[in-house]
Amino acid sequence: MPELPDLIRAEFPSLAHSELALFDNAGGTAPCRAVIETISRYQHECPVQLGADYPMSVEATRRLEQASRDAAVMLAGDDADSIDSGNIVFGSSTTDLIGKLALALAPQWSAGDEVIVTNFDHEANIGAWRRLADRGLTVREWQIDSETLRADPAALKALLSTKTRLVAFTHASNILGEALPIGELCAMVREAGALSCVDGVGYAPHRSLNVTAWNCDFYVFSLYKVFGPHCAILYGRDAAMQSTGNLNHEFHRAASPALRLAPGAFPYELAAGTSGLMHYLMQLARQVGDATYASAWRKIQTHEHELAQLALNALSARSDVRVIGAATATANRLPIISFVAEGHSSAALARAFIEHGIALRFGHFYAPRLVRACGLDPDDGVVRLSLAHYNTREEIGRFSDALDQLLAA
């Protein structure tokens, strides 16, 4: 069977417009053709308000309802029927949705109640909860082990108490690239009587999701980092969602959470693009010979695992390079790879890679607390290559050659 990129590169039009190897995918992936076409059709055929009785509005409503069903499949696979579409909220970004969630939950909490955040998340899942300190809540921090760069569940358990109301943590670090055991973590949090809020942005582009099996109370990820439109999805378990307040107009106070947490509506045409993404994933499943949603993600995982190991091998072979995180690809090691090089600033090195046809970047990637915990300056940060399933072995070879040339200079 052909290599995965040979099957699918043509489905990503933007990749044909540049000879650069796109290794900045954790910041935003190329959208697939089906998403672009789905959004365009929506804008051409039914760009109107939902819920009216005339045909164009009826069609717009139907497409958005289908988008919610497709989002449920992305969230839970075969368990999608267990998710009520009223518990799926579309928004402009993960940061936007978590900010709204924090505002919607805060009124039910009192001064002295506690929320727990980490020092290793993207700021999207830290800042909104930290700001609740202005309301009198106590913010506690689950810290990564600075020696091993691992997040120890026992350290989280020690922070939980009868005062804990919510724990916010990432599914996979956007710098370390390691997935956490969120089923175990969510169970621990629930046993303590608290809610869990999981940032899935780093994980969702690389693995299939099942938020119901993991028992997440809230799970958020951005579709534009999963080959889709520039919007995001928030899922909430029914009991957790029902506890959220109303951010919308006063007359929506008894509406579904999807409406209560989306004041001023949301980008309909982008949300409709979710169905284009589902179309692409099912097309990929058919191409690899097993027309099931899960098979597409198995193929993606297998290909990305190979790419990650090739890249890690190239980095680990050098004594003047420090890989930030695990240096070996495992089932929990995603193709998000950060490193620093002795005698080279991350800024200069990342810019030099561009001259060699490698599109990547440097910095703290909205996780300055983690970069600091790694003993690094957040302003210069790390060089990060973040791979997607449309990347190729040839591109990794180009990266390896460029690495050797740049560090020999």
Short mmCIF file of C-alpha atoms in Angstrom, two decimals:
data_model
loop_
_atom_site.label_atom_id
_atom_site.label_comp_id
_atom_site.label_asym_id
_atom_site.label_seq_id
_atom_site.Cartn_x
_atom_site.Cartn_y
_atom_site.Cartn_z
CA MET A 1 0.00 0.00 0.00
CA PRO A 2 1.30 3.53 -0.76
CA GLU A 3 2.69 5.68 2.04
CA LEU A 4 0.05 7.78 3.76
CA PRO A 5 1.25 11.14 2.36
CA ASP A 6 1.08 9.72 -1.17
CA LEU A 7 -2.60 9.04 -0.57
CA ILE A 8 -3.60 12.34 0.95
CA ARG A 9 -1.26 15.25 0.06
CA ALA A 10 -3.53 16.31 -2.81
CA GLU A 11 -6.33 16.77 -0.29
CA PHE A 12 -4.47 19.73 1.25
CA PRO A 13 -4.35 22.49 -1.37
CA SER A 14 -2.11 24.85 0.61
CA LEU A 15 0.71 22.30 0.64
CA ALA A 16 1.04 22.70 -3.12
CA HIS A 17 1.71 26.43 -2.82
CA SER A 18 5.04 26.13 -1.03
CA GLU A 19 8.09 23.90 -1.12
CA LEU A 20 8.61 24.38 2.62
CA ALA A 21 8.17 21.33 4.84
CA LEU A 22 5.37 22.42 7.18
CA PHE A 23 6.60 21.48 10.67
CA ASP A 24 4.58 24.10 12.56
CA ASN A 25 1.39 22.05 12.74
CA ALA A 26 0.81 22.39 16.49
CA GLY A 27 0.23 26.07 15.80
CA GLY A 28 -2.29 25.29 13.09
CA THR A 29 -2.53 22.61 10.42
CA ALA A 30 -3.31 23.00 6.75
CA PRO A 31 -7.08 22.61 6.23
CA CYS A 32 -8.20 19.75 4.05
CA ARG A 33 -9.96 20.36 0.74
CA ALA A 34 -13.30 18.99 1.97
CA VAL A 35 -13.37 21.56 4.79
CA ILE A 36 -12.61 24.44 2.41
CA GLU A 37 -15.32 23.30 0.01
CA THR A 38 -17.89 22.72 2.76
CA ILE A 39 -17.40 26.22 4.14
CA SER A 40 -17.61 27.70 0.64
CA ARG A 41 -20.85 25.84 -0.12
CA TYR A 42 -22.38 27.04 3.14
CA GLN A 43 -21.52 30.64 2.30
CA HIS A 44 -22.83 30.27 -1.25
CA GLU A 45 -26.02 28.40 -0.43
CA CYS A 46 -27.35 29.22 3.05
CA PRO A 47 -25.52 32.09 4.80
CA VAL A 48 -28.52 33.07 6.93
CA GLN A 49 -29.71 32.94 10.51
CA LEU A 50 -30.83 29.58 11.89
CA GLY A 51 -34.26 28.51 13.03
CA ALA A 52 -36.60 30.19 10.54
CA ASP A 53 -39.17 28.40 8.40
CA TYR A 54 -38.01 29.50 4.96
CA PRO A 55 -36.00 26.92 2.98
CA MET A 56 -32.60 28.58 3.16
CA SER A 57 -32.74 28.81 6.95
CA VAL A 58 -34.06 25.27 7.23
CA GLU A 59 -31.04 24.09 5.24
CA ALA A 60 -28.61 26.13 7.32
CA THR A 61 -30.09 24.64 10.50
CA ARG A 62 -29.81 21.13 9.06
CA ARG A 63 -26.13 21.62 8.20
CA LEU A 64 -25.31 22.93 11.67
CA GLU A 65 -27.16 20.03 13.28
CA GLN A 66 -25.11 17.67 11.12
CA ALA A 67 -21.93 19.49 12.16
CA SER A 68 -22.83 18.87 15.81
CA ARG A 69 -23.38 15.17 15.11
CA ASP A 70 -20.03 15.01 13.32
CA ALA A 71 -18.38 16.80 16.24
CA ALA A 72 -19.85 14.14 18.55
CA VAL A 73 -18.17 11.44 16.44
CA MET A 74 -14.86 13.29 16.72
CA LEU A 75 -15.31 13.48 20.48
CA ALA A 76 -16.41 9.92 21.16
CA GLY A 77 -16.16 7.71 18.07
CA ASP A 78 -18.53 4.76 18.40
CA ASP A 79 -19.96 6.31 21.58
CA ALA A 80 -21.09 9.45 19.75
CA ASP A 81 -24.79 8.68 20.30
CA SER A 82 -24.24 9.15 24.02
CA ILE A 83 -23.43 12.84 23.50
CA ASP A 84 -26.27 15.36 23.42
CA SER A 85 -25.65 18.01 20.77
CA GLY A 86 -26.81 20.59 23.31
CA ASN A 87 -23.62 19.86 25.25
CA ILE A 88 -21.33 20.76 22.34
CA VAL A 89 -20.37 24.42 22.04
CA PHE A 90 -18.61 25.98 19.04
CA GLY A 91 -16.40 29.02 19.56
CA SER A 92 -13.58 30.97 17.98
CA SER A 93 -10.75 29.25 19.87
CA THR A 94 -9.93 27.04 22.84
CA THR A 95 -8.89 30.12 24.81
CA ASP A 96 -12.25 31.73 24.06
CA LEU A 97 -14.26 28.67 25.10
CA ILE A 98 -12.38 28.01 28.34
CA GLY A 99 -12.72 31.69 29.23
CA LYS A 100 -16.48 31.47 28.76
CA LEU A 101 -16.64 28.23 30.72
CA ALA A 102 -14.83 29.80 33.67
CA LEU A 103 -17.26 32.73 33.69
CA ALA A 104 -20.23 30.37 33.50
CA LEU A 105 -19.05 28.21 36.41
CA ALA A 106 -17.68 30.86 38.76
CA PRO A 107 -21.01 32.14 40.17
CA GLN A 108 -21.73 28.80 41.85
CA TRP A 109 -18.42 28.87 43.75
CA SER A 110 -17.56 30.82 46.88
CA ALA A 111 -14.52 32.56 48.33
CA GLY A 112 -12.18 29.93 49.73
CA ASP A 113 -13.15 27.31 47.15
CA GLU A 114 -10.17 26.00 45.20
CA VAL A 115 -9.27 25.41 41.57
CA ILE A 116 -6.13 23.55 40.51
CA VAL A 117 -4.13 24.44 37.42
CA THR A 118 -0.73 23.22 36.23
CA ASN A 119 2.56 24.86 35.38
CA PHE A 120 2.86 22.77 32.20
CA ASP A 121 -0.31 23.62 30.26
CA HIS A 122 -0.80 26.04 27.41
CA GLU A 123 -1.95 29.31 28.97
CA ALA A 124 -5.44 28.77 27.48
CA ASN A 125 -6.22 26.32 30.29
CA ILE A 126 -4.44 28.30 33.00
CA GLY A 127 -5.24 31.98 32.62
CA ALA A 128 -9.04 31.82 32.80
CA TRP A 129 -8.97 29.80 36.03
CA ARG A 130 -6.20 31.89 37.61
CA ARG A 131 -8.29 35.01 37.08
CA LEU A 132 -10.89 33.55 39.44
CA ALA A 133 -8.56 34.51 42.28
CA ASP A 134 -10.03 37.99 41.78
CA ARG A 135 -13.34 36.50 42.98
CA GLY A 136 -11.78 35.13 46.15
CA LEU A 137 -11.09 31.60 44.95
CA THR A 138 -7.80 29.92 45.86
CA VAL A 139 -5.69 28.80 42.92
CA ARG A 140 -3.34 25.87 43.52
CA GLU A 141 -0.72 24.59 41.10
CA TRP A 142 0.12 21.04 40.05
CA GLN A 143 3.78 21.26 39.07
CA ILE A 144 5.78 19.13 36.73
CA ASP A 145 8.85 17.35 38.11
CA SER A 146 11.70 19.62 36.97
CA GLU A 147 14.15 16.71 36.87
CA THR A 148 12.13 14.13 34.93
CA LEU A 149 9.78 16.57 33.17
CA ARG A 150 6.94 14.21 34.03
CA ALA A 151 3.58 15.08 35.56
CA ASP A 152 3.10 12.78 38.55
CA PRO A 153 -0.57 11.92 39.28
CA ALA A 154 0.38 11.44 42.93
CA ALA A 155 1.39 15.09 43.09
CA LEU A 156 -2.07 16.06 41.87
CA LYS A 157 -3.78 13.76 44.35
CA ALA A 158 -1.93 15.48 47.19
CA LEU A 159 -3.45 18.81 46.14
CA LEU A 160 -7.06 17.61 46.05
CA SER A 161 -9.30 18.41 48.99
CA THR A 162 -12.95 18.89 49.90
CA LYS A 163 -12.52 22.51 48.80
CA THR A 164 -11.45 21.61 45.24
CA ARG A 165 -14.06 22.60 42.68
CA LEU A 166 -12.24 22.10 39.39
CA VAL A 167 -8.92 20.78 38.07
CA ALA A 168 -7.65 21.99 34.68
CA PHE A 169 -4.95 20.04 32.87
CA THR A 170 -3.74 19.26 29.39
CA HIS A 171 -4.21 15.96 27.57
CA ALA A 172 -0.81 16.35 25.93
CA SER A 173 1.80 19.06 26.39
CA ASN A 174 2.35 21.25 23.33
CA ILE A 175 6.07 21.31 24.15
CA LEU A 176 6.86 17.92 25.71
CA GLY A 177 4.55 16.01 23.38
CA GLU A 178 3.63 13.44 26.03
CA ALA A 179 0.03 12.36 26.59
CA LEU A 180 -1.23 12.10 30.16
CA PRO A 181 -3.45 9.24 31.46
CA ILE A 182 -6.55 11.41 31.50
CA GLY A 183 -8.95 8.57 32.27
CA GLU A 184 -7.07 7.98 35.51
CA LEU A 185 -6.81 11.69 36.23
CA CYS A 186 -10.48 12.44 35.56
CA ALA A 187 -11.51 9.54 37.82
CA MET A 188 -9.25 10.88 40.59
CA VAL A 189 -10.72 14.36 40.27
CA ARG A 190 -14.30 13.10 40.27
CA GLU A 191 -13.67 10.95 43.33
CA ALA A 192 -12.61 14.13 45.10
CA GLY A 193 -15.95 15.71 44.17
CA ALA A 194 -14.47 18.16 41.64
CA LEU A 195 -14.83 18.82 37.93
CA SER A 196 -12.15 18.19 35.29
CA CYS A 197 -11.39 20.48 32.36
CA VAL A 198 -9.08 18.92 29.77
CA ASP A 199 -7.32 20.88 27.03
CA GLY A 200 -7.16 18.44 24.11
CA VAL A 201 -5.53 20.75 21.57
CA GLY A 202 -2.20 18.91 21.54
CA TYR A 203 -3.76 15.46 21.44
CA ALA A 204 -6.73 15.72 19.05
CA PRO A 205 -4.70 16.06 15.80
CA HIS A 206 -2.91 12.77 16.44
CA ARG A 207 -5.26 10.27 18.09
CA SER A 208 -8.93 9.35 18.18
CA LEU A 209 -10.89 10.73 21.13
CA ASN A 210 -13.37 9.13 23.51
CA VAL A 211 -14.37 11.69 26.10
CA THR A 212 -17.15 9.48 27.47
CA ALA A 213 -14.80 6.57 28.16
CA TRP A 214 -12.36 8.96 29.83
CA ASN A 215 -15.18 10.46 31.94
CA CYS A 216 -14.09 14.03 31.23
CA ASP A 217 -16.38 16.70 32.62
CA PHE A 218 -15.17 19.21 30.03
CA TYR A 219 -12.96 18.66 26.98
CA VAL A 220 -11.87 21.42 24.59
CA PHE A 221 -9.89 21.43 21.35
CA SER A 222 -9.36 23.59 18.28
CA LEU A 223 -10.49 22.34 14.89
CA TYR A 224 -7.94 24.46 13.06
CA LYS A 225 -5.26 22.25 14.57
CA VAL A 226 -7.04 19.14 13.29
CA PHE A 227 -7.05 20.01 9.54
CA GLY A 228 -10.29 21.94 9.98
CA PRO A 229 -11.72 25.48 10.12
CA HIS A 230 -10.51 28.20 12.48
CA CYS A 231 -12.88 27.47 15.34
CA ALA A 232 -13.00 25.26 18.42
CA ILE A 233 -15.26 22.79 20.25
CA LEU A 234 -16.14 22.52 23.91
CA TYR A 235 -17.81 19.35 25.15
CA GLY A 236 -19.33 19.00 28.58
CA ARG A 237 -20.69 15.92 30.34
CA ASP A 238 -24.41 16.44 30.84
CA ALA A 239 -24.38 16.86 34.62
CA ALA A 240 -21.42 19.23 34.44
CA MET A 241 -22.91 21.27 31.60
CA GLN A 242 -26.22 21.70 33.40
CA SER A 243 -24.39 23.43 36.23
CA THR A 244 -23.10 26.22 33.98
CA GLY A 245 -24.70 29.63 34.13
CA ASN A 246 -26.05 31.69 31.26
CA LEU A 247 -23.71 34.04 29.37
CA ASN A 248 -26.25 34.76 26.68
CA HIS A 249 -29.30 36.99 26.63
CA GLU A 250 -31.55 36.83 29.69
CA PHE A 251 -34.32 35.02 27.82
CA HIS A 252 -31.88 32.15 27.06
CA ARG A 253 -31.35 31.28 30.73
CA ALA A 254 -33.31 28.00 30.35
CA ALA A 255 -31.79 27.10 26.97
CA SER A 256 -29.32 24.32 26.25
CA PRO A 257 -25.70 24.85 27.34
CA ALA A 258 -24.73 25.16 23.67
CA LEU A 259 -26.85 28.33 23.49
CA ARG A 260 -26.17 29.62 26.99
CA LEU A 261 -22.39 29.56 26.41
CA ALA A 262 -22.47 31.09 22.91
CA PRO A 263 -23.52 34.73 23.28
CA GLY A 264 -23.94 36.40 19.93
CA ALA A 265 -23.96 32.98 18.25
CA PHE A 266 -20.82 31.51 16.69
CA PRO A 267 -19.21 31.32 13.21
CA TYR A 268 -21.82 29.14 11.51
CA GLU A 269 -19.91 28.61 8.29
CA LEU A 270 -16.79 27.48 10.16
CA ALA A 271 -18.74 25.14 12.40
CA ALA A 272 -20.34 23.68 9.27
CA GLY A 273 -16.80 22.90 8.10
CA THR A 274 -16.72 20.16 10.77
CA SER A 275 -18.69 18.01 8.36
CA GLY A 276 -16.04 18.52 5.71
CA LEU A 277 -13.43 17.27 8.16
CA MET A 278 -15.51 14.18 8.89
CA HIS A 279 -15.88 13.60 5.15
CA TYR A 280 -12.10 13.71 4.76
CA LEU A 281 -11.45 11.29 7.64
CA MET A 282 -13.98 8.79 6.31
CA GLN A 283 -12.48 9.11 2.84
CA LEU A 284 -9.07 8.35 4.35
CA ALA A 285 -10.53 5.32 6.12
CA ARG A 286 -11.80 3.97 2.81
CA GLN A 287 -8.42 4.57 1.17
CA VAL A 288 -6.61 2.48 3.78
CA GLY A 289 -9.05 -0.38 3.23
CA ASP A 290 -11.23 -0.26 6.34
CA ALA A 291 -14.12 2.18 6.12
CA THR A 292 -14.36 2.89 9.84
CA TYR A 293 -13.63 6.15 11.58
CA ALA A 294 -11.18 4.51 13.99
CA SER A 295 -9.12 3.04 11.14
CA ALA A 296 -8.26 6.48 9.82
CA TRP A 297 -6.76 7.43 13.17
CA ARG A 298 -4.87 4.14 13.46
CA LYS A 299 -3.23 4.84 10.11
CA ILE A 300 -2.41 8.41 11.16
CA GLN A 301 -0.89 7.20 14.42
CA THR A 302 1.27 4.57 12.72
CA HIS A 303 2.66 7.02 10.17
CA GLU A 304 3.29 9.79 12.70
CA HIS A 305 5.02 7.37 15.07
CA GLU A 306 7.52 6.54 12.34
CA LEU A 307 8.14 10.20 11.54
CA ALA A 308 8.60 11.10 15.20
CA GLN A 309 11.14 8.36 15.74
CA LEU A 310 13.14 9.42 12.67
CA ALA A 311 13.22 13.02 13.90
CA LEU A 312 14.09 12.00 17.46
CA ASN A 313 16.86 9.75 16.17
CA ALA A 314 18.41 12.67 14.28
CA LEU A 315 18.29 14.91 17.35
CA SER A 316 19.41 12.30 19.88
CA ALA A 317 22.42 11.36 17.78
CA ARG A 318 23.97 14.72 18.57
CA SER A 319 25.67 15.48 21.89
CA ASP A 320 25.10 19.22 21.40
CA VAL A 321 21.31 18.91 21.27
CA ARG A 322 18.94 18.55 24.21
CA VAL A 323 15.54 17.09 23.43
CA ILE A 324 12.95 18.56 25.80
CA GLY A 325 10.92 15.54 26.85
CA ALA A 326 11.21 11.88 25.94
CA ALA A 327 13.76 11.15 23.22
CA THR A 328 12.02 7.96 22.07
CA ALA A 329 8.68 7.64 20.28
CA THR A 330 6.19 5.61 22.31
CA ALA A 331 2.43 5.19 22.29
CA ASN A 332 2.18 8.24 24.57
CA ARG A 333 4.82 10.28 22.73
CA LEU A 334 3.15 12.46 20.10
CA PRO A 335 5.03 13.99 17.13
CA ILE A 336 5.50 17.31 18.94
CA ILE A 337 9.25 17.60 19.43
CA SER A 338 11.09 20.47 21.14
CA PHE A 339 14.81 20.94 21.51
CA VAL A 340 17.62 23.38 22.19
CA ALA A 341 21.13 23.32 20.77
CA GLU A 342 24.32 24.22 22.61
CA GLY A 343 25.81 27.48 21.46
CA HIS A 344 22.78 28.48 19.39
CA SER A 345 19.81 30.62 20.32
CA SER A 346 16.49 29.02 19.52
CA ALA A 347 15.47 32.15 17.63
CA ALA A 348 18.47 32.12 15.31
CA LEU A 349 18.30 28.38 14.75
CA ALA A 350 14.59 28.34 13.91
CA ARG A 351 15.04 31.18 11.43
CA ALA A 352 18.00 29.40 9.84
CA PHE A 353 15.91 26.26 9.31
CA ILE A 354 13.53 28.29 7.16
CA GLU A 355 16.41 29.04 4.79
CA HIS A 356 16.80 25.27 4.44
CA GLY A 357 13.14 24.77 3.50
CA ILE A 358 11.90 23.78 6.96
CA ALA A 359 8.98 25.79 8.35
CA LEU A 360 9.14 25.69 12.13
CA ARG A 361 9.41 28.23 14.93
CA PHE A 362 10.81 28.99 18.35
CA GLY A 363 9.50 30.37 21.63
CA HIS A 364 7.49 29.32 24.66
CA PHE A 365 4.38 28.46 22.62
CA TYR A 366 2.04 29.96 25.23
CA ALA A 367 3.54 27.70 27.90
CA PRO A 368 6.14 30.01 29.51
CA ARG A 369 5.74 28.38 32.92
CA LEU A 370 6.76 25.02 31.47
CA VAL A 371 9.72 26.45 29.59
CA ARG A 372 10.87 28.08 32.81
CA ALA A 373 10.49 24.76 34.67
CA CYS A 374 12.78 23.22 32.03
CA GLY A 375 15.46 25.70 33.07
CA LEU A 376 15.16 27.76 29.90
CA ASP A 377 14.49 31.41 29.11
CA PRO A 378 10.88 31.68 27.85
CA ASP A 379 11.78 34.59 25.56
CA ASP A 380 14.10 32.39 23.51
CA GLY A 381 12.37 29.18 24.46
CA VAL A 382 12.77 26.05 22.36
CA VAL A 383 12.82 25.09 18.71
CA ARG A 384 9.72 23.02 17.99
CA LEU A 385 8.90 20.77 15.09
CA SER A 386 5.34 19.52 15.21
CA LEU A 387 4.43 16.95 12.63
CA ALA A 388 1.18 15.93 10.96
CA HIS A 389 0.16 12.90 8.95
CA TYR A 390 0.75 14.72 5.65
CA ASN A 391 4.45 15.15 6.47
CA THR A 392 6.86 12.76 4.77
CA ARG A 393 9.98 10.77 5.51
CA GLU A 394 11.75 12.83 2.83
CA GLU A 395 10.95 15.99 4.78
CA ILE A 396 12.39 14.48 7.94
CA GLY A 397 15.52 13.68 5.95
CA ARG A 398 15.73 17.33 4.88
CA PHE A 399 15.37 18.37 8.51
CA SER A 400 18.14 15.99 9.58
CA ASP A 401 20.50 17.28 6.87
CA ALA A 402 19.73 20.88 7.77
CA LEU A 403 20.32 20.17 11.44
CA ASP A 404 23.78 18.78 10.75
CA GLN A 405 24.71 21.68 8.49
CA LEU A 406 23.48 24.37 10.85
CA LEU A 407 25.11 22.96 13.94
CA ALA A 408 28.39 22.38 12.10
CA ALA A 409 28.54 26.03 11.06
#
